[in-house]
mmCIF file of C-alpha atoms in Angstrom:
data_model
loop_
_atom_site.group_PDB
_atom_site.id
_atom_site.type_symbol
_atom_site.label_atom_id
_atom_site.label_comp_id
_atom_site.label_asym_id
_atom_site.label_seq_id
_atom_site.Cartn_x
_atom_site.Cartn_y
_atom_site.Cartn_z
ATOM 1 C CA MET A 39 11.137 -25.423 -33.009
ATOM 2 C CA SER A 40 11.564 -21.672 -33.447
ATOM 3 C CA ASP A 41 9.766 -19.017 -31.432
ATOM 4 C CA PRO A 42 6.506 -17.592 -32.763
ATOM 5 C CA TYR A 43 6.905 -14.227 -34.498
ATOM 6 C CA PHE A 44 5.355 -12.331 -31.582
ATOM 7 C CA GLN A 45 7.853 -13.647 -28.986
ATOM 8 C CA LYS A 46 10.176 -10.714 -29.662
ATOM 9 C CA LEU A 47 7.288 -8.245 -29.277
ATOM 10 C CA PHE A 48 6.748 -8.726 -25.536
ATOM 11 C CA ALA A 49 7.553 -5.621 -23.475
ATOM 12 C CA LYS A 50 10.987 -5.579 -21.868
ATOM 13 C CA ARG A 51 9.336 -4.842 -18.502
ATOM 14 C CA ILE A 52 7.830 -8.357 -18.481
ATOM 15 C CA GLY A 53 10.903 -10.152 -19.845
ATOM 16 C CA GLY A 54 11.027 -9.170 -23.508
ATOM 17 C CA ALA A 55 11.860 -12.005 -25.885
ATOM 18 C CA ASN A 56 12.464 -14.276 -22.864
ATOM 19 C CA TYR A 57 8.899 -13.861 -21.558
ATOM 20 C CA GLY A 58 7.400 -17.223 -20.594
ATOM 21 C CA LYS A 59 10.656 -19.140 -21.010
ATOM 22 C CA SER A 60 11.877 -18.994 -17.422
ATOM 23 C CA SER A 61 11.844 -22.131 -15.304
ATOM 24 C CA GLU A 62 11.357 -19.988 -12.192
ATOM 25 C CA ILE A 63 8.353 -20.982 -10.102
ATOM 26 C CA TYR A 64 5.523 -18.553 -10.780
ATOM 27 C CA LYS A 65 4.283 -16.550 -7.772
ATOM 28 C CA PHE A 66 0.844 -18.179 -7.743
ATOM 29 C CA GLU A 67 2.411 -21.643 -7.679
ATOM 30 C CA LYS A 68 4.502 -20.497 -4.700
ATOM 31 C CA ILE A 69 1.280 -19.428 -2.973
ATOM 32 C CA LYS A 70 -0.376 -22.800 -3.724
ATOM 33 C CA ARG A 71 2.638 -24.642 -2.318
ATOM 34 C CA ALA A 72 2.646 -22.485 0.817
ATOM 35 C CA LYS A 73 -1.073 -23.173 1.332
ATOM 36 C CA ARG A 74 -0.538 -26.934 0.985
ATOM 37 C CA LYS A 75 2.334 -26.772 3.496
ATOM 38 C CA VAL A 76 0.296 -24.827 6.062
ATOM 39 C CA LEU A 77 -2.674 -27.183 5.673
ATOM 40 C CA ALA A 78 -0.407 -30.215 6.094
ATOM 41 C CA GLU A 79 1.266 -28.749 9.191
ATOM 42 C CA HIS A 80 -1.991 -27.506 10.767
ATOM 43 C CA PRO A 81 -4.888 -29.662 9.512
ATOM 44 C CA GLU A 82 -6.950 -28.674 12.547
ATOM 45 C CA ARG A 83 -7.057 -25.008 11.497
ATOM 46 C CA PRO A 84 -9.332 -23.689 8.751
ATOM 47 C CA LEU A 85 -7.537 -21.717 6.056
ATOM 48 C CA LEU A 86 -9.499 -18.842 4.564
ATOM 49 C CA ASP A 87 -8.060 -17.750 1.220
ATOM 50 C CA PHE A 88 -9.248 -14.284 0.256
ATOM 51 C CA GLY A 89 -7.169 -14.177 -2.910
ATOM 52 C CA ILE A 90 -8.777 -13.785 -6.299
ATOM 53 C CA GLY A 91 -8.663 -16.629 -8.763
ATOM 54 C CA GLU A 92 -9.949 -20.160 -8.966
ATOM 55 C CA ASN A 93 -11.778 -21.496 -5.948
ATOM 56 C CA ASP A 94 -10.466 -24.573 -4.206
ATOM 57 C CA GLU A 95 -13.973 -26.003 -4.004
ATOM 58 C CA MET A 96 -17.365 -25.391 -5.553
ATOM 59 C CA ALA A 97 -19.432 -22.812 -3.666
ATOM 60 C CA PRO A 98 -22.306 -24.205 -1.588
ATOM 61 C CA GLU A 99 -25.550 -24.759 -3.503
ATOM 62 C CA SER A 100 -27.314 -21.990 -1.552
ATOM 63 C CA VAL A 101 -24.630 -19.494 -2.624
ATOM 64 C CA ARG A 102 -24.789 -20.624 -6.263
ATOM 65 C CA ARG A 103 -28.575 -20.215 -6.247
ATOM 66 C CA VAL A 104 -28.327 -16.595 -5.003
ATOM 67 C CA MET A 105 -25.552 -15.864 -7.521
ATOM 68 C CA ALA A 106 -27.751 -17.145 -10.351
ATOM 69 C CA GLU A 107 -30.617 -14.948 -9.170
ATOM 70 C CA GLU A 108 -28.345 -11.887 -9.062
ATOM 71 C CA ILE A 109 -26.857 -12.579 -12.495
ATOM 72 C CA ASN A 110 -30.351 -12.654 -13.980
ATOM 73 C CA ARG A 111 -31.354 -9.267 -12.561
ATOM 74 C CA PRO A 112 -31.478 -6.667 -15.372
ATOM 75 C CA GLU A 113 -29.512 -4.079 -13.386
ATOM 76 C CA ASN A 114 -26.552 -6.456 -13.226
ATOM 77 C CA ARG A 115 -26.474 -6.905 -17.012
ATOM 78 C CA GLY A 116 -25.432 -10.531 -16.574
ATOM 79 C CA TYR A 117 -22.500 -9.565 -14.388
ATOM 80 C CA ALA A 118 -22.889 -9.009 -10.649
ATOM 81 C CA ASP A 119 -19.878 -6.728 -10.172
ATOM 82 C CA ASN A 120 -20.929 -3.543 -11.982
ATOM 83 C CA GLY A 121 -21.975 -1.687 -8.863
ATOM 84 C CA ILE A 122 -25.722 -1.076 -8.912
ATOM 85 C CA PRO A 123 -26.994 2.507 -8.469
ATOM 86 C CA ALA A 124 -27.981 1.819 -4.842
ATOM 87 C CA PHE A 125 -24.378 0.794 -4.089
ATOM 88 C CA ARG A 126 -22.889 3.851 -5.802
ATOM 89 C CA GLU A 127 -25.339 6.162 -4.020
ATOM 90 C CA ALA A 128 -24.507 4.557 -0.657
ATOM 91 C CA ALA A 129 -20.784 4.982 -1.374
ATOM 92 C CA ALA A 130 -21.334 8.674 -2.193
ATOM 93 C CA ARG A 131 -23.288 9.183 1.058
ATOM 94 C CA PHE A 132 -20.527 7.423 3.013
ATOM 95 C CA MET A 133 -17.824 9.631 1.482
ATOM 96 C CA LEU A 134 -19.822 12.768 2.298
ATOM 97 C CA ARG A 135 -20.642 11.675 5.851
ATOM 98 C CA GLU A 136 -17.183 10.332 6.771
ATOM 99 C CA PHE A 137 -14.866 12.627 4.815
ATOM 100 C CA GLY A 138 -16.933 15.619 3.714
ATOM 101 C CA VAL A 139 -16.274 14.718 0.072
ATOM 102 C CA ARG A 140 -19.192 15.208 -2.317
ATOM 103 C CA LEU A 141 -19.157 12.742 -5.243
ATOM 104 C CA ASP A 142 -21.486 12.159 -8.185
ATOM 105 C CA PRO A 143 -22.464 8.472 -7.854
ATOM 106 C CA ASP A 144 -22.937 8.098 -11.622
ATOM 107 C CA ARG A 145 -19.664 9.694 -12.704
ATOM 108 C CA GLU A 146 -17.274 9.561 -9.756
ATOM 109 C CA ILE A 147 -17.830 6.194 -8.061
ATOM 110 C CA ASN A 148 -15.984 3.296 -9.703
ATOM 111 C CA HIS A 149 -16.810 -0.110 -8.285
ATOM 112 C CA CYS A 150 -13.949 -2.611 -8.561
ATOM 113 C CA ILE A 151 -13.762 -6.325 -7.906
ATOM 114 C CA GLY A 152 -11.116 -5.774 -5.222
ATOM 115 C CA THR A 153 -8.423 -3.475 -3.924
ATOM 116 C CA LYS A 154 -5.709 -5.023 -6.105
ATOM 117 C CA THR A 155 -7.732 -4.204 -9.203
ATOM 118 C CA ALA A 156 -8.489 -0.678 -8.015
ATOM 119 C CA LEU A 157 -4.898 0.031 -7.026
ATOM 120 C CA ALA A 158 -3.602 -1.404 -10.301
ATOM 121 C CA MET A 159 -5.983 0.792 -12.340
ATOM 122 C CA LEU A 160 -5.578 3.998 -10.343
ATOM 123 C CA PRO A 161 -2.083 4.961 -11.547
ATOM 124 C CA ALA A 162 -3.286 4.943 -15.153
ATOM 125 C CA VAL A 163 -5.115 8.171 -14.335
ATOM 126 C CA PHE A 164 -1.889 9.939 -13.375
ATOM 127 C CA ILE A 165 0.988 8.266 -15.239
ATOM 128 C CA ASP A 166 2.084 9.250 -18.726
ATOM 129 C CA PRO A 167 4.521 7.317 -20.924
ATOM 130 C CA GLY A 168 8.039 8.144 -19.795
ATOM 131 C CA ASP A 169 7.057 8.981 -16.203
ATOM 132 C CA ILE A 170 9.050 7.296 -13.446
ATOM 133 C CA THR A 171 7.022 5.267 -10.955
ATOM 134 C CA LEU A 172 7.613 3.132 -7.878
ATOM 135 C CA MET A 173 6.237 -0.383 -7.739
ATOM 136 C CA THR A 174 5.593 -2.558 -4.698
ATOM 137 C CA VAL A 175 7.115 -6.004 -4.344
ATOM 138 C CA PRO A 176 5.254 -8.244 -4.451
ATOM 139 C CA GLY A 177 3.081 -6.554 -7.008
ATOM 140 C CA TYR A 178 1.737 -6.732 -10.512
ATOM 141 C CA PRO A 179 3.903 -4.645 -12.881
ATOM 142 C CA VAL A 180 1.428 -4.532 -15.745
#
């Protein structure tokens, strides 16, 4: 079977025409394997995974109930991670109090789902095509 027409369109920085063809173990599978190994070696210790992605188990019913309530609040617009005005205003007060930095909560506070997301988005503000950048390893070169 031949490759789909778009296979040759993938950016060289993610593998080009070879993208998705490698038999190398993907980083998230390596993490899953490491977690299984640690749990097998130390079953008496709880493992708290603060990574983003699929949960290992369903959240407790009490948590799901509160999440449903929050999702249905108009200020969350069906999505509980937009950063309500009270949060943005509190963040602006914190920045002023702790660092002496005055920020407009409506225009200058960007709520993100986590630090990885924020740090991945931040360079887009400063990097132009053709600029040279440094990337951490491990990291997400997207």
